[in-house]
GROMACS .gro file of C-alpha atoms in nm:
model
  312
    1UNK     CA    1   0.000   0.000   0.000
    2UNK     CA    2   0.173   0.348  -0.077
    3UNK     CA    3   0.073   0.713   0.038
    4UNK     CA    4   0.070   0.926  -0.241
    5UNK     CA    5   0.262   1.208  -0.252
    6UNK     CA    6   0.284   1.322  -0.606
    7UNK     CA    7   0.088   1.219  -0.940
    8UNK     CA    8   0.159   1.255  -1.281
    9UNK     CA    9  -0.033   1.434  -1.557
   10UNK     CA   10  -0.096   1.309  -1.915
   11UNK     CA   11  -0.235   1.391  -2.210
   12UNK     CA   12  -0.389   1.096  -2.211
   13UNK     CA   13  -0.597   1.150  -1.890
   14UNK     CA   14  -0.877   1.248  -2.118
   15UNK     CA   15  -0.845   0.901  -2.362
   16UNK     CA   16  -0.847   0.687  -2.070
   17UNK     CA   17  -1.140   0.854  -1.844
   18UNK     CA   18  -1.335   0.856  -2.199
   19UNK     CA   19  -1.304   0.499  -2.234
   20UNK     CA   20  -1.115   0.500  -2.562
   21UNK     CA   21  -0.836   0.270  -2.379
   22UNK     CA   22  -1.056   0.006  -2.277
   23UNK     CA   23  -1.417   0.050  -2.390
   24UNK     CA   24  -1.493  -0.257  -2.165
   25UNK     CA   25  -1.457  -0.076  -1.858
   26UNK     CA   26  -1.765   0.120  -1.734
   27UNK     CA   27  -1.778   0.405  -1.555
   28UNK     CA   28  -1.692   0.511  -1.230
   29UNK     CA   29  -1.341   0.369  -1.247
   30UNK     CA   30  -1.026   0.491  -1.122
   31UNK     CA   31  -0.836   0.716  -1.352
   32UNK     CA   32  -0.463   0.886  -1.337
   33UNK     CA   33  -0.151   0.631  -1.445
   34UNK     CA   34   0.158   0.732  -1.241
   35UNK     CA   35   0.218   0.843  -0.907
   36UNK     CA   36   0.553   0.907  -0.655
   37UNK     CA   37   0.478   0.805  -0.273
   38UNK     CA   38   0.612   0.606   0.046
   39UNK     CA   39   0.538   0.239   0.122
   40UNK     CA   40   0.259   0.257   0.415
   41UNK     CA   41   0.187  -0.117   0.413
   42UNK     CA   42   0.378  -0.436   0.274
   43UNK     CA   43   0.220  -0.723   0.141
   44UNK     CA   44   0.432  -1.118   0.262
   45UNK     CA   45   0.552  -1.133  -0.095
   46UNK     CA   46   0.638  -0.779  -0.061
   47UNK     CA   47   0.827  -0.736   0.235
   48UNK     CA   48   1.152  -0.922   0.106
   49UNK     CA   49   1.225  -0.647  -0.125
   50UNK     CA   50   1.026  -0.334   0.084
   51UNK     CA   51   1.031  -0.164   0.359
   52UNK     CA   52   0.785   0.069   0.517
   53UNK     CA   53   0.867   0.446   0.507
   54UNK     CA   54   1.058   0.367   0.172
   55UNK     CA   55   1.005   0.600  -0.184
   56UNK     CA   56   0.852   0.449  -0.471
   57UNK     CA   57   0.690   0.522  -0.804
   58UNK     CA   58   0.437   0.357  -0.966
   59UNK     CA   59   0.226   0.348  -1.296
   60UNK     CA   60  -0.076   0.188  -1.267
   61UNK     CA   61  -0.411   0.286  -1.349
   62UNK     CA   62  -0.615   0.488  -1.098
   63UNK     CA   63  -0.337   0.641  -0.968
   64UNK     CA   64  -0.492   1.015  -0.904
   65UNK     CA   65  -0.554   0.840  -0.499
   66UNK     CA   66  -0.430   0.918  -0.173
   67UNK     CA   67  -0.356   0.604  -0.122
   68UNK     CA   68  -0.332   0.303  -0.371
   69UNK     CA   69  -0.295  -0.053  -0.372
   70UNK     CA   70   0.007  -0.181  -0.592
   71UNK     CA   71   0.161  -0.500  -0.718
   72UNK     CA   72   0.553  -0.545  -0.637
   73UNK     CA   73   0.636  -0.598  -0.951
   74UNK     CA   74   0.517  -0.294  -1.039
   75UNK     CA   75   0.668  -0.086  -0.824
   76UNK     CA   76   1.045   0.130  -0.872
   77UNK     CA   77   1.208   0.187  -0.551
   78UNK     CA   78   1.400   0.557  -0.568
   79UNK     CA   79   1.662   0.718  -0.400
   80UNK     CA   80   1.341   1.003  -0.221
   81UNK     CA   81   1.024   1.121  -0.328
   82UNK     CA   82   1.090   1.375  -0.543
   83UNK     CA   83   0.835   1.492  -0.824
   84UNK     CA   84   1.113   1.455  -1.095
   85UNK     CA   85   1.157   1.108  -1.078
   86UNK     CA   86   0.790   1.092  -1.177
   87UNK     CA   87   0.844   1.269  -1.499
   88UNK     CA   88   1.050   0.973  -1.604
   89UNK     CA   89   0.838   0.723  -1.559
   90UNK     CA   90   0.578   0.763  -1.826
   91UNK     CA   91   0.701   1.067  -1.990
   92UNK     CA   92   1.057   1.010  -1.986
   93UNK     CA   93   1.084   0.628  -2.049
   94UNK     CA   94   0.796   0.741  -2.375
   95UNK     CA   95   1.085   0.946  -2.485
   96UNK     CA   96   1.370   0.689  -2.385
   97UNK     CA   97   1.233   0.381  -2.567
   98UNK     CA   98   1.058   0.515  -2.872
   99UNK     CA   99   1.414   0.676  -3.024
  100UNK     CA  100   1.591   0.394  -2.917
  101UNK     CA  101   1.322   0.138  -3.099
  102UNK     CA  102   1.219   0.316  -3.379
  103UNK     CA  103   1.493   0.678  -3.361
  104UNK     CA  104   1.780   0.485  -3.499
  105UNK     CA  105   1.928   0.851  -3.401
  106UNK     CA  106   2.280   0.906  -3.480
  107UNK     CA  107   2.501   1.180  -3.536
  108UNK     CA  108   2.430   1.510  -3.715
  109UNK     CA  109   2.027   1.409  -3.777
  110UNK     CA  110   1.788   1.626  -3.782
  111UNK     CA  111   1.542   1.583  -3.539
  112UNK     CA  112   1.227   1.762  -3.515
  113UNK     CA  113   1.040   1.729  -3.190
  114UNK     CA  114   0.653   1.878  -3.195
  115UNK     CA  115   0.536   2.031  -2.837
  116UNK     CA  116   0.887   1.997  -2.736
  117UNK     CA  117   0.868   2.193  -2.407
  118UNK     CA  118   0.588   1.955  -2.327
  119UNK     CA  119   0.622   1.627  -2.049
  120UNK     CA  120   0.751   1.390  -2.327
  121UNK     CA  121   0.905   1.649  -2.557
  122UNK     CA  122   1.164   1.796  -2.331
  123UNK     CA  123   1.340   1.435  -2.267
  124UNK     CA  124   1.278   1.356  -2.675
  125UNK     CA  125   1.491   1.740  -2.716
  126UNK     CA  126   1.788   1.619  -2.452
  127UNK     CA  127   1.826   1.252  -2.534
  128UNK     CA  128   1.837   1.336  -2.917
  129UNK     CA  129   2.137   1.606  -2.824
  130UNK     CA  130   2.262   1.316  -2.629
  131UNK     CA  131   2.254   1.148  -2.973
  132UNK     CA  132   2.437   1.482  -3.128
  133UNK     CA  133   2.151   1.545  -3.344
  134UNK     CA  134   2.084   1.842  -3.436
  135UNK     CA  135   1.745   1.922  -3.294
  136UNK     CA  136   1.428   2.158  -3.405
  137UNK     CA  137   1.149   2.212  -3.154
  138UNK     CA  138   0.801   2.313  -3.163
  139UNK     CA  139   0.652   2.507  -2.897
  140UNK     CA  140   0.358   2.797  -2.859
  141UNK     CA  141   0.556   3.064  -2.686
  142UNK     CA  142   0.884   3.234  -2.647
  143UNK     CA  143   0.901   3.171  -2.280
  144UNK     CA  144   0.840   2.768  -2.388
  145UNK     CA  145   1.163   2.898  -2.655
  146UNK     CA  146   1.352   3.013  -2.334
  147UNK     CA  147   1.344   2.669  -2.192
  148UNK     CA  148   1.367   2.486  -2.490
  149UNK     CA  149   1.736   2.654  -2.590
  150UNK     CA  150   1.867   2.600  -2.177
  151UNK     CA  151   1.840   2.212  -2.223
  152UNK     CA  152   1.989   2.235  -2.573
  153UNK     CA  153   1.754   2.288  -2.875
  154UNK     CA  154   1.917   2.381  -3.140
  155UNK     CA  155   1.630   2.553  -3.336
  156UNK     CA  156   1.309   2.672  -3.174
  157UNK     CA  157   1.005   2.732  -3.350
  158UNK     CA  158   0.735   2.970  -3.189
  159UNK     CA  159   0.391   2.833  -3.405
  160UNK     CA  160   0.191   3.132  -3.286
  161UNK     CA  161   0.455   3.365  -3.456
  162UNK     CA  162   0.615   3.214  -3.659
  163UNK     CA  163   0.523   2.974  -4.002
  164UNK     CA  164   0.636   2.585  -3.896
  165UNK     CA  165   0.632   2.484  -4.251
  166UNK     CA  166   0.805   2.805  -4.400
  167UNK     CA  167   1.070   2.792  -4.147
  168UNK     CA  168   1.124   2.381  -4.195
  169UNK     CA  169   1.112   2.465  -4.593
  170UNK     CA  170   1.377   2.744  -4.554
  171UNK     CA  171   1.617   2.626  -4.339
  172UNK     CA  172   1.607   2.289  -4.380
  173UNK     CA  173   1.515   2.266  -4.748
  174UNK     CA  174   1.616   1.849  -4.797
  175UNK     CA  175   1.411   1.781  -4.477
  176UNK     CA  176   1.377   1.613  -4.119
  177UNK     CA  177   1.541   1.258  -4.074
  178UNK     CA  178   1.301   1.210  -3.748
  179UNK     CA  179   0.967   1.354  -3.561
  180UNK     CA  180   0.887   1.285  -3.220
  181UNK     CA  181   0.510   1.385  -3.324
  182UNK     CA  182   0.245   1.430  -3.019
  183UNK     CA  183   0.003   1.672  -3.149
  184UNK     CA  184  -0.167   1.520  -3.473
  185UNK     CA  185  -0.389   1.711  -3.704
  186UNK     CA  186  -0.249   1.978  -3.912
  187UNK     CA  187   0.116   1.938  -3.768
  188UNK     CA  188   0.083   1.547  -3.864
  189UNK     CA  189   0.093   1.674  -4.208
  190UNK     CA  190   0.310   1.919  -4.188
  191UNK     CA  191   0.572   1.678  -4.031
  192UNK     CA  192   0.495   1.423  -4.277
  193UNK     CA  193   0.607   1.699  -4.565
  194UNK     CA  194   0.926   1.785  -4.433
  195UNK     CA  195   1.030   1.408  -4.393
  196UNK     CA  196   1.374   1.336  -4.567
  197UNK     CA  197   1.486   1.078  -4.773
  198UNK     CA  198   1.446   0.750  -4.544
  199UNK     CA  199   1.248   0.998  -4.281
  200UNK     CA  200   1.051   0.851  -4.005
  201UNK     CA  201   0.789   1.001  -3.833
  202UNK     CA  202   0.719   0.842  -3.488
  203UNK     CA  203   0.357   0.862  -3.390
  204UNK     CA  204   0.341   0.976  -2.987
  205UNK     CA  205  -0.016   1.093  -2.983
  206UNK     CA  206  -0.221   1.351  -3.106
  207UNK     CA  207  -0.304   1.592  -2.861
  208UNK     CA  208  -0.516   1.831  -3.051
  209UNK     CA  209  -0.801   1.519  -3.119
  210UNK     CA  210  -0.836   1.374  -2.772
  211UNK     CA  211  -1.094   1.623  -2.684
  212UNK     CA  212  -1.308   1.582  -2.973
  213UNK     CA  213  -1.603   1.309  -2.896
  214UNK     CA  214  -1.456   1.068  -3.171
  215UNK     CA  215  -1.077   1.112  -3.019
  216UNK     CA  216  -0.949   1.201  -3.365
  217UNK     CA  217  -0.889   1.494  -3.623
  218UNK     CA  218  -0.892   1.391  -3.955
  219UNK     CA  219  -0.564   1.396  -4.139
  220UNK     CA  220  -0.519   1.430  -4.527
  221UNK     CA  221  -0.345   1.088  -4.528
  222UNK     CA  222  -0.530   0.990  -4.867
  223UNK     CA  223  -0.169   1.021  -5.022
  224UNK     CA  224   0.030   0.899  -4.720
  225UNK     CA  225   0.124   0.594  -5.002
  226UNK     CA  226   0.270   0.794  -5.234
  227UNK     CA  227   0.447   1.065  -4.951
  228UNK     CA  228   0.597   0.767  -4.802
  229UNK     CA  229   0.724   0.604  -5.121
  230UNK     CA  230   0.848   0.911  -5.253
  231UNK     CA  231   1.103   0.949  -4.969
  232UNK     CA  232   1.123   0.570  -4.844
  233UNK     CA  233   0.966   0.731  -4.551
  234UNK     CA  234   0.810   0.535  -4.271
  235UNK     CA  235   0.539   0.605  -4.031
  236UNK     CA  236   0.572   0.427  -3.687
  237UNK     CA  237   0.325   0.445  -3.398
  238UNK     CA  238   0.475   0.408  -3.054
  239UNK     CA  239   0.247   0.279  -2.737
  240UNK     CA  240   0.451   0.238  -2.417
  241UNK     CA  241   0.250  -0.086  -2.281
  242UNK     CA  242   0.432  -0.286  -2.619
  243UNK     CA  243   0.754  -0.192  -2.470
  244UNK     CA  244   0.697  -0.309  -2.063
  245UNK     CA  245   1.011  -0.566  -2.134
  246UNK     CA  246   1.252  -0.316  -2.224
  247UNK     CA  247   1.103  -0.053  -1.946
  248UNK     CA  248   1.313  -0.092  -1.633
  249UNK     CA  249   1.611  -0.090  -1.865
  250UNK     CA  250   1.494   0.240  -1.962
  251UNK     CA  251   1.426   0.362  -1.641
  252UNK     CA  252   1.698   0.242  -1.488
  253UNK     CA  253   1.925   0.469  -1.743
  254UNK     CA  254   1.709   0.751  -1.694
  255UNK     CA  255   1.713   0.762  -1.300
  256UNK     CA  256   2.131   0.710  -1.347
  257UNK     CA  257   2.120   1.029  -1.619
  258UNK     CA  258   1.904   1.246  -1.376
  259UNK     CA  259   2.137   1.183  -1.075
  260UNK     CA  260   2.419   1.226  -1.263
  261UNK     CA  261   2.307   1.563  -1.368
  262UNK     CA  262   2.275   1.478  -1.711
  263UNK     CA  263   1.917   1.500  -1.762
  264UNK     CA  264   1.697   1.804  -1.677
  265UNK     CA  265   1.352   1.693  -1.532
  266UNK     CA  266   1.128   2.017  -1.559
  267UNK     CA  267   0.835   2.008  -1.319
  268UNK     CA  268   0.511   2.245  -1.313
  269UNK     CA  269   0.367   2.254  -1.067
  270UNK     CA  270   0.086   2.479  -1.232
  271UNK     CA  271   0.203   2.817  -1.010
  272UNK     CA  272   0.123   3.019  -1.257
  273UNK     CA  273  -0.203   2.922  -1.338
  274UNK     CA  274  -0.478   3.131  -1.226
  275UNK     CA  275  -0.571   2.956  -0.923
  276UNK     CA  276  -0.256   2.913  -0.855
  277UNK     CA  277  -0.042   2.599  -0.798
  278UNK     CA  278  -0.231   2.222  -0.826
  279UNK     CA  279  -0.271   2.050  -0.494
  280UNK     CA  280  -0.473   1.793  -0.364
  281UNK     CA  281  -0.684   1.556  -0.579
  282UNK     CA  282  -0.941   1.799  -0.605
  283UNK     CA  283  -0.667   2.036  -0.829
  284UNK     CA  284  -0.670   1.704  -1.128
  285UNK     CA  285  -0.935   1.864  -1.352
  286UNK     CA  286  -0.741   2.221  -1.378
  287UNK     CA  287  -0.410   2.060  -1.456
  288UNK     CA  288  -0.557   1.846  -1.689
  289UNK     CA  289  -0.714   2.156  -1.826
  290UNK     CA  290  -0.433   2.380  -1.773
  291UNK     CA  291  -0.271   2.129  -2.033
  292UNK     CA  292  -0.465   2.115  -2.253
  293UNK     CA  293  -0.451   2.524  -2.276
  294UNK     CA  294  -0.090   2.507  -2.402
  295UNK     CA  295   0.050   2.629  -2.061
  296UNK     CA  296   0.237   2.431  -1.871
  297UNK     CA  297   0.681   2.390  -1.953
  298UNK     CA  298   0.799   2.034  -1.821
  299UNK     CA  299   0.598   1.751  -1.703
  300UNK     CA  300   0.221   1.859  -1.471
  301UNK     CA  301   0.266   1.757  -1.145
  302UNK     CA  302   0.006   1.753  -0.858
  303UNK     CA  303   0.070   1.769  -0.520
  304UNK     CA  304  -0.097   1.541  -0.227
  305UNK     CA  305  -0.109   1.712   0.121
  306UNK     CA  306   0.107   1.495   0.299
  307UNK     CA  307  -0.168   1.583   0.588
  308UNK     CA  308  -0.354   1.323   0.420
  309UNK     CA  309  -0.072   1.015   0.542
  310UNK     CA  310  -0.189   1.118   0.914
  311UNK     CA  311  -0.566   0.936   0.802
  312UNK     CA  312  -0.404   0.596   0.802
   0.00000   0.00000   0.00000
């Protein structure tokens, strides 16, 4: 049994609690997938490898609880509970394992990375510099631009002022060798356009559709045959429950990079949204919206009261 101290926001929140990830289940169910805490309660079979009072992070669904029951295997022990090592866990390792399966990054690339300054997209930014790619970032303000050139981008785009596709066109005229693509619709196509010769475009999600009733925008795709034979171009989709055998590797490498000081694990906390910063379960449903406005830098984070472990 852990206390939870921090949870995790994702942009798929919204896919799961409309019941596009398992249509089977019927509401009320419990809905968040990651969360940061200390071990309250141990299990027989867990108590060999767990102690109580000890920091661990889970993903499991129904994780937006005080308190939630978890299986061992499960479960990552950490160094503390700190809300960075939670944007590793989903975010991160969606990052981690998706370049490394489907990237094949290697030097001087070009790698363009769509809502870069998002959860996902700042670890897809650092571990393709880690790569030495050269790396082009989407992002909806200059502040997002700010943060995007302190953890290495090497080209920021600002899609509010500037043109994405003009700018791609211009300056890099013979195209992108990757996309780390989370936001779907129009900037699906776009991306798919400025695909190179052998380009792949890794499917992450599409952000701007998961609101609609249907989940989807439509994309002009009717000549994805011909763009992709054109350029020998390949379209992958990437879903982080076909990778759990490769996870812990990932994780593991991640946790190492972040203690090292290699890896920069931007957290918001939602303080400058207008009601202020997100705390206690109750705070969910603004984060998640606060999201979905285009506001937050780094990975959404909501706090727990640790009041709450007193209730126990």
């Amino acid at each position: 049994l852990f206390s939870s101290r921090f949870v995790g926001i994702n942009a798929s929140d919204i896919n799961y609690s409309a019941g596009r990830y398992d249509a089977s289940v019927k509401p009320p169910f419990d809905i968040g997938f990651e969360g940061v805490g200390d071990v309250v309660a141990l299990g027989l079979s867990a108590s060999a490898d767990y102690t109580v009072g000890q920091a661990v992070a889970y993903v499991k669904a129904g994780s937006f609880a005080e308190y939630t029951v978890v299986p061992a295997r499960h479960a990552v022990p950490l160094p503390s509970v700190k809300p960075e090592f939670l944007t590793l866990m989903v975010s991160g390792a969606t990052a981690y394992l998706s370049l490394k399966e489907l990237g094949n990054l290697s030097e001087g690339k070009k790698v363009l990375v769509t809502a870069a300054a998002g959860g996902t997209g700042q670890f897809a930014v650092q571990l393709a510099k880690k790569a030495k790619c050269h790396v082009i970032g989407t992002c909806s303000s200059d502040e997002k631009g700010g943060f995007l050139k302190s953890i290495g981008c090497d080209r920021t785009i600002n899609y509010k002022t500037e043109n994405v596709e003009s700018v791609l066109r211009k300056d890099y005229p013979e195209g992108v060798d990757v996309v780390y693509e989370s936001v779907g619709g129009k900037m699906f196509d776009l991306a798919l356009n400025s695909l190179a010769i052998k380009g792949r475009l890794i499917v992450i999600g599409f952000i701007t559709g998961y609101q609609n009733p249907t989940g989807l925008q439509p994309i002009k795709a009717e000549l994805l045959p011909a763009k992709l034979l054109k350029k020998s171009a390949s379209v992958r989709g990437f879903f982080l429950n076909h990778y759990l055998s490769e996870y812990k590797m990932a994780l593991k490498h991640l946790l190492e990079m972040y203690e090292r000081g290699d890896l920069v694990c931007e957290v918001d906390f939602g303080d400058m949204s207008p009601e202020g910063k997100f705390t206690g379960l109750e705070s969910v449903f603004r984060a998640v919206d606060y999201m979905y406005m285009g506001k937050n830098i780094g990975k959404i984070v909501v706090e727990l009261p640790h009041s709450v472990n007193s209730k126990l």
